[in-house]
Coordinates of N, CA and C in Angstrom, one line a residue:
M1 N 0.8 -1.2 0.0 CA 0.0 0.0 0.0 C 0.9 1.2 0.0
D2 N 0.6 2.2 -0.8 CA 1.3 3.4 -1.0 C 1.0 4.4 0.2
R3 N 2.1 4.7 1.0 CA 1.9 5.7 2.1 C 1.9 7.1 1.5
V4 N 1.0 7.9 1.9 CA 0.8 9.3 1.4 C 1.0 10.2 2.6
H5 N 1.8 11.3 2.4 CA 1.9 12.3 3.4 C 1.7 13.6 2.7
E6 N 1.1 14.5 3.4 CA 0.8 15.9 2.9 C 1.4 17.0 3.7
G7 N 1.4 18.1 3.0 CA 2.0 19.3 3.7 C 1.6 20.5 2.9
G8 N 2.2 21.7 3.4 CA 1.9 22.9 2.7 C 2.6 24.1 3.3
C9 N 2.4 25.3 2.8 CA 3.0 26.5 3.2 C 2.3 27.1 4.4
A10 N 2.8 28.2 5.0 CA 2.2 28.8 6.2 C 0.9 29.4 5.9
C11 N 0.7 30.0 4.7 CA -0.6 30.7 4.4 C -1.7 29.7 3.8
G12 N -1.3 28.5 3.4 CA -2.3 27.6 2.9 C -2.5 27.7 1.4
A13 N -1.8 28.6 0.7 CA -2.0 28.7 -0.7 C -1.4 27.6 -1.5
V14 N -0.3 26.9 -1.0 CA 0.3 25.8 -1.6 C 0.2 24.6 -0.7
R15 N -0.3 23.5 -1.4 CA -0.4 22.2 -0.7 C 0.3 21.1 -1.6
Y16 N 0.8 20.1 -1.0 CA 1.5 19.1 -1.8 C 1.3 17.7 -1.1
R17 N 1.7 16.7 -1.8 CA 1.6 15.3 -1.3 C 2.8 14.6 -1.8
V18 N 3.3 13.7 -1.0 CA 4.4 12.7 -1.3 C 3.9 11.3 -1.2
H19 N 4.4 10.4 -2.0 CA 4.0 9.0 -2.0 C 5.2 8.2 -1.5
G20 N 5.0 7.3 -0.6 CA 6.1 6.4 -0.2 C 7.0 7.0 0.9
E21 N 8.1 6.3 1.0 CA 9.1 6.7 2.0 C 10.2 7.6 1.3
P22 N 10.8 8.5 2.1 CA 11.9 9.2 1.5 C 13.1 8.3 1.1
N23 N 13.9 8.7 0.1 CA 15.1 8.0 -0.2 C 16.1 8.2 0.9
V24 N 16.1 9.4 1.5 CA 16.9 9.8 2.7 C 16.3 10.9 3.4
G25 N 16.5 10.9 4.7 CA 16.1 12.1 5.5 C 17.4 12.6 6.2
L26 N 17.6 13.9 6.0 CA 18.8 14.5 6.5 C 18.7 15.8 7.1
V27 N 19.7 16.2 7.9 CA 19.8 17.6 8.4 C 21.1 18.2 7.8
C28 N 20.9 19.3 7.1 CA 22.1 20.0 6.5 C 22.4 21.2 7.3
H29 N 23.7 21.3 7.6 CA 24.2 22.4 8.5 C 25.1 23.4 7.6
C30 N 25.0 23.3 6.3 CA 25.8 24.2 5.5 C 25.4 25.7 5.7
R31 N 26.3 26.6 5.4 CA 26.1 28.0 5.6 C 25.0 28.5 4.7
F32 N 24.9 27.9 3.5 CA 23.8 28.4 2.6 C 22.4 28.0 3.1
C33 N 22.3 26.8 3.6 CA 21.0 26.4 4.2 C 20.7 27.3 5.4
Q34 N 21.7 27.6 6.2 CA 21.5 28.5 7.4 C 21.0 29.9 6.9
R35 N 21.6 30.4 5.8 CA 21.2 31.7 5.3 C 19.8 31.7 4.7
R36 N 19.5 30.7 3.8 CA 18.3 30.6 3.1 C 17.1 30.4 3.9
L37 N 17.3 29.8 5.1 CA 16.2 29.5 6.0 C 16.2 30.3 7.2
G38 N 17.3 31.1 7.5 CA 17.3 31.9 8.7 C 17.3 31.0 9.9
S39 N 18.0 29.9 9.9 CA 18.0 28.9 10.9 C 19.4 28.2 11.1
A40 N 19.5 27.4 12.1 CA 20.8 26.7 12.3 C 21.0 25.6 11.3
F41 N 20.0 25.0 10.7 CA 20.1 23.9 9.8 C 18.8 23.7 9.0
A42 N 18.8 22.9 8.0 CA 17.7 22.5 7.2 C 17.4 21.0 7.5
V43 N 16.1 20.7 7.6 CA 15.6 19.3 7.8 C 15.0 19.0 6.4
I44 N 15.5 17.9 5.7 CA 15.1 17.7 4.4 C 14.8 16.2 4.2
A45 N 13.7 15.9 3.5 CA 13.3 14.5 3.1 C 13.4 14.5 1.6
Y46 N 14.2 13.6 1.1 CA 14.4 13.5 -0.4 C 13.6 12.4 -0.9
F47 N 12.8 12.7 -2.0 CA 12.0 11.8 -2.7 C 12.4 11.8 -4.2
N48 N 12.0 10.7 -4.9 CA 12.1 10.8 -6.4 C 11.1 11.8 -6.8
D49 N 11.5 12.6 -7.9 CA 10.6 13.6 -8.4 C 9.1 13.1 -8.6
R50 N 9.0 11.9 -9.1 CA 7.7 11.4 -9.5 C 6.8 11.1 -8.2
E51 N 7.4 11.1 -7.0 CA 6.7 10.9 -5.8 C 6.2 12.1 -5.1
F52 N 6.4 13.3 -5.7 CA 6.0 14.6 -5.2 C 5.0 15.2 -6.1
E53 N 3.9 15.8 -5.6 CA 3.0 16.5 -6.4 C 2.4 17.7 -5.7
I54 N 2.2 18.7 -6.4 CA 1.5 19.9 -5.9 C 0.0 19.6 -6.1
T55 N -0.8 19.8 -5.0 CA -2.2 19.6 -5.1 C -3.0 20.9 -5.1
R56 N -2.4 22.0 -4.7 CA -3.0 23.3 -4.7 C -2.0 24.3 -4.8
G57 N -2.3 25.3 -5.7 CA -1.4 26.5 -5.9 C -0.2 26.2 -6.8
E58 N 0.7 27.1 -6.8 CA 1.9 26.9 -7.6 C 3.1 27.4 -6.8
L59 N 4.3 26.9 -7.2 CA 5.5 27.3 -6.6 C 6.3 28.3 -7.4
A60 N 6.9 29.2 -6.7 CA 7.9 30.1 -7.4 C 9.2 29.5 -7.2
A61 N 10.2 29.9 -7.9 CA 11.6 29.3 -7.8 C 12.7 30.3 -8.0
C62 N 13.8 30.0 -7.3 CA 15.0 30.8 -7.4 C 16.2 29.9 -7.4
E63 N 17.1 30.1 -8.3 CA 18.3 29.2 -8.3 C 19.5 29.9 -7.8
H64 N 20.3 29.1 -7.0 CA 21.6 29.6 -6.4 C 22.7 28.6 -6.8
R65 N 23.8 29.2 -7.1 CA 25.0 28.3 -7.3 C 25.9 28.5 -6.1
S66 N 26.3 27.4 -5.5 CA 27.1 27.4 -4.2 C 28.4 28.0 -4.5
D67 N 28.8 28.8 -3.6 CA 30.2 29.4 -3.6 C 31.2 28.4 -3.2
E68 N 30.8 27.3 -2.6 CA 31.8 26.3 -2.1 C 31.9 25.2 -3.1
S69 N 30.8 24.6 -3.5 CA 30.8 23.4 -4.4 C 30.7 23.8 -5.9
G70 N 30.2 25.0 -6.1 CA 29.9 25.4 -7.5 C 28.7 24.7 -8.1
R71 N 28.0 23.9 -7.4 CA 26.7 23.3 -7.9 C 25.5 24.1 -7.7
W72 N 24.5 23.9 -8.5 CA 23.2 24.7 -8.3 C 22.2 24.0 -7.4
L73 N 21.4 24.9 -6.8 CA 20.3 24.5 -5.9 C 19.1 25.3 -6.4
R74 N 18.0 24.7 -6.8 CA 16.8 25.4 -7.2 C 15.8 25.3 -6.1
M75 N 15.6 26.5 -5.4 CA 14.6 26.5 -4.3 C 13.2 26.8 -4.8
E76 N 12.2 26.1 -4.2 CA 10.8 26.3 -4.6 C 10.0 26.7 -3.4
F77 N 9.3 27.8 -3.5 CA 8.6 28.4 -2.4 C 7.2 28.9 -2.7
C78 N 6.4 29.2 -1.7 CA 5.1 29.8 -1.9 C 5.3 31.3 -2.4
P79 N 4.7 31.7 -3.5 CA 4.9 33.1 -3.9 C 4.1 34.1 -3.0
S80 N 3.1 33.6 -2.2 CA 2.4 34.5 -1.3 C 3.0 34.7 0.0
C81 N 3.5 33.7 0.7 CA 4.0 33.8 2.0 C 5.5 33.6 2.1
G82 N 6.1 33.0 1.0 CA 7.6 32.8 1.0 C 8.1 31.5 1.7
T83 N 7.1 30.7 2.2 CA 7.6 29.4 2.8 C 8.3 28.6 1.8
T84 N 9.5 28.1 2.2 CA 10.3 27.2 1.4 C 9.6 25.8 1.5
I85 N 9.2 25.3 0.3 CA 8.5 24.0 0.3 C 9.5 22.9 -0.1
A86 N 10.3 23.1 -1.2 CA 11.1 22.0 -1.7 C 12.3 22.6 -2.5
H87 N 13.2 21.7 -2.9 CA 14.3 22.2 -3.8 C 14.7 21.0 -4.6
T88 N 15.4 21.3 -5.7 CA 16.1 20.3 -6.5 C 17.5 20.7 -6.5
A89 N 18.4 19.8 -6.6 CA 19.9 20.1 -6.6 C 20.6 19.3 -7.6
E90 N 21.6 19.9 -8.1 CA 22.5 19.3 -9.2 C 23.1 18.0 -8.6
V91 N 23.4 18.0 -7.4 CA 24.1 16.8 -6.8 C 23.2 15.6 -6.6
R92 N 21.8 15.8 -6.7 CA 20.9 14.7 -6.6 C 19.9 14.8 -7.7
P93 N 20.3 14.5 -9.0 CA 19.4 14.5 -10.1 C 18.2 13.5 -10.0
G94 N 17.0 14.0 -10.3 CA 15.8 13.2 -10.2 C 15.2 13.1 -8.8
W95 N 15.8 13.8 -7.9 CA 15.3 13.8 -6.5 C 14.7 15.2 -6.2
R96 N 13.8 15.3 -5.3 CA 13.3 16.6 -4.8 C 13.4 16.6 -3.3
G97 N 14.0 17.6 -2.7 CA 14.1 17.7 -1.3 C 12.9 18.5 -0.8
V98 N 12.2 17.9 0.2 CA 11.0 18.5 0.7 C 11.4 19.1 2.1
A99 N 11.1 20.3 2.4 CA 11.4 20.9 3.7 C 10.6 20.2 4.8
G100 N 11.3 19.6 5.7 CA 10.7 18.7 6.7 C 9.6 19.4 7.5
G101 N 9.8 20.6 7.9 CA 8.8 21.3 8.7 C 7.5 21.7 8.0
T102 N 7.4 21.5 6.7 CA 6.2 21.8 6.0 C 5.2 20.6 5.9
F103 N 5.6 19.4 6.4 CA 4.7 18.3 6.4 C 3.6 18.6 7.5
D104 N 2.4 18.1 7.3 CA 1.4 18.2 8.3 C 1.8 17.5 9.6
D105 N 2.5 16.4 9.4 CA 3.1 15.7 10.6 C 4.6 15.7 10.3
P106 N 5.4 16.7 10.8 CA 6.8 16.8 10.4 C 7.7 15.7 11.1
G107 N 7.1 14.9 11.9 CA 7.9 13.9 12.6 C 7.8 12.5 12.0
W108 N 7.1 12.3 10.9 CA 6.8 11.0 10.4 C 8.0 10.3 9.8
F109 N 9.1 11.0 9.3 CA 10.2 10.3 8.6 C 11.4 10.3 9.5
R110 N 12.3 9.4 9.2 CA 13.6 9.3 10.0 C 14.7 10.1 9.4
I111 N 15.5 10.7 10.3 CA 16.7 11.4 9.9 C 17.8 10.4 9.9
D112 N 18.4 10.2 8.7 CA 19.5 9.2 8.6 C 20.9 9.8 8.8
R113 N 21.0 11.1 8.5 CA 22.4 11.6 8.5 C 22.3 13.1 8.7
H114 N 23.4 13.7 9.2 CA 23.7 15.1 9.3 C 24.9 15.4 8.4
I115 N 24.7 16.4 7.5 CA 25.8 16.8 6.6 C 26.2 18.2 6.8
W116 N 27.4 18.5 6.3 CA 28.1 19.8 6.4 C 28.2 20.2 7.9
T117 N 28.5 19.2 8.7 CA 28.6 19.5 10.2 C 29.8 20.4 10.5
R118 N 30.7 20.6 9.6 CA 31.8 21.5 9.9 C 31.3 22.9 10.1
S119 N 30.1 23.2 9.6 CA 29.4 24.5 9.8 C 28.3 24.5 10.8
A120 N 28.2 23.4 11.5 CA 27.1 23.3 12.6 C 27.4 24.3 13.7
R121 N 26.3 24.9 14.2 CA 26.5 25.8 15.3 C 27.0 25.0 16.5
P122 N 27.8 25.6 17.4 CA 28.4 24.8 18.5 C 27.4 24.2 19.5
W123 N 26.3 24.8 19.6 CA 25.3 24.3 20.5 C 24.4 23.2 20.0
V124 N 24.5 22.8 18.7 CA 23.7 21.8 18.1 C 24.2 20.4 18.6
V125 N 23.4 19.6 19.1 CA 23.7 18.2 19.6 C 23.2 17.3 18.5
I126 N 24.1 16.5 17.9 CA 23.7 15.5 16.9 C 23.6 14.1 17.6
P127 N 22.4 13.5 17.3 CA 22.1 12.2 18.0 C 23.2 11.2 17.6
P128 N 23.5 10.2 18.5 CA 24.5 9.2 18.2 C 24.1 8.2 17.1
D129 N 22.8 8.1 16.8 CA 22.3 7.0 15.9 C 22.3 7.4 14.4
V130 N 22.9 8.6 14.1 CA 22.9 9.0 12.7 C 24.3 9.1 12.1
D131 N 24.4 9.0 10.8 CA 25.7 9.1 10.2 C 26.0 10.6 10.1
V132 N 27.3 11.0 10.3 CA 27.7 12.4 10.3 C 28.8 12.6 9.3
Y133 N 28.6 13.7 8.5 CA 29.6 14.0 7.4 C 30.0 15.5 7.7
L134 N 31.3 15.7 7.6 CA 31.9 17.1 7.8 C 31.4 17.9 6.6
E135 N 31.3 17.3 5.4 CA 30.8 18.0 4.2 C 29.6 17.3 3.7
G136 N 29.3 17.3 2.4 CA 28.2 16.7 1.9 C 28.3 15.2 2.0
S137 N 27.1 14.4 1.9 CA 27.2 13.0 2.1 C 27.8 12.2 1.0
S138 N 28.3 12.9 -0.1 CA 29.1 12.2 -1.1 C 30.5 12.1 -0.6
G139 N 30.9 12.8 0.4 CA 32.3 12.8 1.0 C 32.5 11.7 2.0
S140 N 33.6 11.7 2.6 CA 33.9 10.6 3.6 C 33.1 10.9 4.9
I141 N 32.7 9.8 5.5 CA 31.9 9.8 6.7 C 32.8 10.1 7.9
A142 N 32.4 11.1 8.7 CA 33.1 11.4 9.9 C 32.8 10.5 11.1
R143 N 31.5 10.1 11.1 CA 31.1 9.2 12.2 C 29.9 8.3 11.7
K144 N 30.0 7.0 11.9 CA 28.9 6.1 11.6 C 27.9 6.0 12.7
G145 N 26.6 6.2 12.4 CA 25.6 6.1 13.5 C 25.6 4.7 14.1
A146 N 25.2 4.7 15.4 CA 25.1 3.5 16.2 C 24.0 2.6 15.7

């Protein structure tokens, strides 16, 4: 049976649905995620593009090229309230990252890893049961989860 989870933006103009389980759930501590979200990190659930659908409204988009990796990230957000809903990234073709806090139930998926932890705020405590990467998860692992 296909598991379905829904979510949306703060003002309700955009609603979406995902099908199945995420390919990966992660927390990104890179400086760009900190800047784009105004937070210490981003919580992201990655799905295959075909598993994500907009059910109400439309998304606006903005593309950024990383000053560190040189790769692009295309952010998708509500044009009315500005809530970040999702993104696509050059590093993960065919996948869409959904902003974890926008799910109606933001705790339904598991966080598998923390990435770009070299930029993590010193007060962030990373659980012992997740994989930890100093940079992106395509790099070498700094700590294997328990």
